[in-house]
JSON list of C-alpha atoms in Angstrom, two decimals:
[
{"chain": "J", "resi": 830, "resn": "MET", "atom": "CA", "xyz": [0.00, 0.00, 0.00]},
{"chain": "J", "resi": 831, "resn": "ARG", "atom": "CA", "xyz": [1.36, 3.40, -0.92]},
{"chain": "J", "resi": 832, "resn": "GLN", "atom": "CA", "xyz": [2.50, 5.67, 1.90]},
{"chain": "J", "resi": 833, "resn": "SER", "atom": "CA", "xyz": [-0.01, 8.42, 1.11]},
{"chain": "J", "resi": 834, "resn": "LEU", "atom": "CA", "xyz": [-2.87, 5.95, 1.69]},
{"chain": "J", "resi": 835, "resn": "ARG", "atom": "CA", "xyz": [-1.28, 4.69, 4.91]},
{"chain": "J", "resi": 836, "resn": "ASP", "atom": "CA", "xyz": [-0.98, 8.29, 6.14]},
{"chain": "J", "resi": 837, "resn": "LYS", "atom": "CA", "xyz": [-4.60, 9.02, 5.23]},
{"chain": "J", "resi": 838, "resn": "ILE", "atom": "CA", "xyz": [-5.89, 5.90, 7.00]},
{"chain": "J", "resi": 839, "resn": "ILE", "atom": "CA", "xyz": [-4.00, 6.76, 10.18]},
{"chain": "J", "resi": 840, "resn": "ALA", "atom": "CA", "xyz": [-5.23, 10.38, 10.12]},
{"chain": "J", "resi": 841, "resn": "VAL", "atom": "CA", "xyz": [-8.87, 9.36, 9.57]},
{"chain": "J", "resi": 842, "resn": "CYS", "atom": "CA", "xyz": [-8.70, 6.69, 12.29]},
{"chain": "J", "resi": 843, "resn": "ASP", "atom": "CA", "xyz": [-7.15, 9.18, 14.72]},
{"chain": "J", "resi": 844, "resn": "LYS", "atom": "CA", "xyz": [-9.90, 11.70, 13.97]},
{"chain": "J", "resi": 845, "resn": "LYS", "atom": "CA", "xyz": [-12.71, 9.14, 14.35]},
{"chain": "J", "resi": 846, "resn": "ILE", "atom": "CA", "xyz": [-11.25, 7.83, 17.62]},
{"chain": "J", "resi": 847, "resn": "GLU", "atom": "CA", "xyz": [-10.88, 11.37, 18.95]},
{"chain": "J", "resi": 848, "resn": "GLN", "atom": "CA", "xyz": [-14.48, 12.24, 18.02]},
{"chain": "J", "resi": 849, "resn": "LYS", "atom": "CA", "xyz": [-16.26, 9.03, 19.02]},
{"chain": "J", "resi": 850, "resn": "GLY", "atom": "CA", "xyz": [-13.94, 7.03, 21.28]},
{"chain": "J", "resi": 851, "resn": "ASP", "atom": "CA", "xyz": [-11.94, 3.81, 21.07]},
{"chain": "J", "resi": 852, "resn": "ASN", "atom": "CA", "xyz": [-14.92, 1.69, 20.08]},
{"chain": "J", "resi": 853, "resn": "VAL", "atom": "CA", "xyz": [-15.68, 3.52, 16.82]},
{"chain": "J", "resi": 854, "resn": "GLY", "atom": "CA", "xyz": [-15.90, 1.46, 13.64]},
{"chain": "J", "resi": 855, "resn": "VAL", "atom": "CA", "xyz": [-14.84, 2.40, 10.11]},
{"chain": "J", "resi": 856, "resn": "SER", "atom": "CA", "xyz": [-15.11, 0.94, 6.63]},
{"chain": "J", "resi": 857, "resn": "PHE", "atom": "CA", "xyz": [-12.60, 1.49, 3.87]},
{"chain": "J", "resi": 858, "resn": "TYR", "atom": "CA", "xyz": [-15.02, 4.04, 2.39]},
{"chain": "J", "resi": 859, "resn": "ALA", "atom": "CA", "xyz": [-14.25, 6.33, 5.37]},
{"chain": "J", "resi": 860, "resn": "PHE", "atom": "CA", "xyz": [-10.94, 7.23, 3.72]},
{"chain": "J", "resi": 861, "resn": "PHE", "atom": "CA", "xyz": [-12.56, 8.70, 0.60]},
{"chain": "J", "resi": 862, "resn": "ALA", "atom": "CA", "xyz": [-14.93, 11.50, -0.35]},
{"chain": "J", "resi": 863, "resn": "ASN", "atom": "CA", "xyz": [-18.40, 10.60, -1.58]},
{"chain": "J", "resi": 864, "resn": "LYS", "atom": "CA", "xyz": [-17.22, 11.48, -5.07]},
{"chain": "J", "resi": 865, "resn": "ASN", "atom": "CA", "xyz": [-15.05, 8.74, -6.56]},
{"chain": "J", "resi": 866, "resn": "ASP", "atom": "CA", "xyz": [-12.22, 11.01, -7.71]},
{"chain": "J", "resi": 867, "resn": "ASP", "atom": "CA", "xyz": [-9.40, 8.46, -7.38]},
{"chain": "J", "resi": 868, "resn": "PRO", "atom": "CA", "xyz": [-10.60, 4.99, -8.41]},
{"chain": "J", "resi": 869, "resn": "GLU", "atom": "CA", "xyz": [-7.10, 3.46, -8.34]},
{"chain": "J", "resi": 870, "resn": "LEU", "atom": "CA", "xyz": [-6.57, 4.49, -4.72]},
{"chain": "J", "resi": 871, "resn": "LEU", "atom": "CA", "xyz": [-10.05, 3.27, -3.78]},
{"chain": "J", "resi": 872, "resn": "MET", "atom": "CA", "xyz": [-9.32, -0.12, -5.35]},
{"chain": "J", "resi": 873, "resn": "GLU", "atom": "CA", "xyz": [-5.98, -0.27, -3.53]},
{"chain": "J", "resi": 874, "resn": "ALA", "atom": "CA", "xyz": [-7.75, 0.28, -0.21]},
{"chain": "J", "resi": 875, "resn": "ALA", "atom": "CA", "xyz": [-10.51, -2.19, -1.10]},
{"chain": "J", "resi": 876, "resn": "THR", "atom": "CA", "xyz": [-7.99, -4.86, -2.12]},
{"chain": "J", "resi": 877, "resn": "TRP", "atom": "CA", "xyz": [-6.03, -4.40, 1.12]},
{"chain": "J", "resi": 878, "resn": "TRP", "atom": "CA", "xyz": [-9.23, -4.50, 3.20]},
{"chain": "J", "resi": 879, "resn": "ILE", "atom": "CA", "xyz": [-11.21, -7.25, 1.44]},
{"chain": "J", "resi": 880, "resn": "SER", "atom": "CA", "xyz": [-8.84, -9.48, -0.51]},
{"chain": "J", "resi": 881, "resn": "THR", "atom": "CA", "xyz": [-5.64, -9.28, 1.50]},
{"chain": "J", "resi": 882, "resn": "HIS", "atom": "CA", "xyz": [-6.97, -9.20, 5.07]},
{"chain": "J", "resi": 883, "resn": "LYS", "atom": "CA", "xyz": [-10.55, -10.53, 4.69]},
{"chain": "J", "resi": 884, "resn": "LEU", "atom": "CA", "xyz": [-11.87, -7.83, 7.02]},
{"chain": "J", "resi": 885, "resn": "ASP", "atom": "CA", "xyz": [-15.56, -7.27, 7.76]},
{"chain": "J", "resi": 886, "resn": "HIS", "atom": "CA", "xyz": [-17.29, -4.25, 6.25]},
{"chain": "J", "resi": 887, "resn": "PHE", "atom": "CA", "xyz": [-16.88, -2.35, 9.53]},
{"chain": "J", "resi": 888, "resn": "GLU", "atom": "CA", "xyz": [-13.85, -2.79, 11.77]},
{"chain": "J", "resi": 889, "resn": "LYS", "atom": "CA", "xyz": [-12.65, -0.91, 14.82]},
{"chain": "J", "resi": 890, "resn": "ALA", "atom": "CA", "xyz": [-10.61, 2.15, 13.86]},
{"chain": "J", "resi": 891, "resn": "TYR", "atom": "CA", "xyz": [-7.91, 1.29, 16.39]},
{"chain": "J", "resi": 892, "resn": "LYS", "atom": "CA", "xyz": [-7.51, -2.18, 14.79]},
{"chain": "J", "resi": 893, "resn": "ILE", "atom": "CA", "xyz": [-7.09, -0.70, 11.30]},
{"chain": "J", "resi": 894, "resn": "LYS", "atom": "CA", "xyz": [-4.67, 1.94, 12.55]},
{"chain": "J", "resi": 895, "resn": "THR", "atom": "CA", "xyz": [-2.60, -0.71, 14.35]},
{"chain": "J", "resi": 896, "resn": "MET", "atom": "CA", "xyz": [-2.49, -2.91, 11.25]},
{"chain": "J", "resi": 897, "resn": "VAL", "atom": "CA", "xyz": [-1.30, -0.01, 9.11]},
{"chain": "J", "resi": 898, "resn": "LEU", "atom": "CA", "xyz": [1.32, 1.06, 11.66]},
{"chain": "J", "resi": 899, "resn": "ASP", "atom": "CA", "xyz": [2.56, -2.55, 11.86]},
{"chain": "J", "resi": 900, "resn": "GLY", "atom": "CA", "xyz": [3.05, -2.56, 8.08]},
{"chain": "J", "resi": 901, "resn": "LYS", "atom": "CA", "xyz": [0.37, -5.10, 7.29]}
]
């Protein structure tokens, strides 16, 4: 996964956790605007989320952040 996507995921997870607490869930759509302006990046996130790690649609933000920080 490219570094810019890793940075974005961490920033979004941090913001969600700050706003709603440690138990907040996210989907990979949380890292993108409603307008699909970067389909390649969206597919990269979807592949990482669905194909590579077999994650559920919603996962805890802290779990996703930890996975990204651990280089998974």
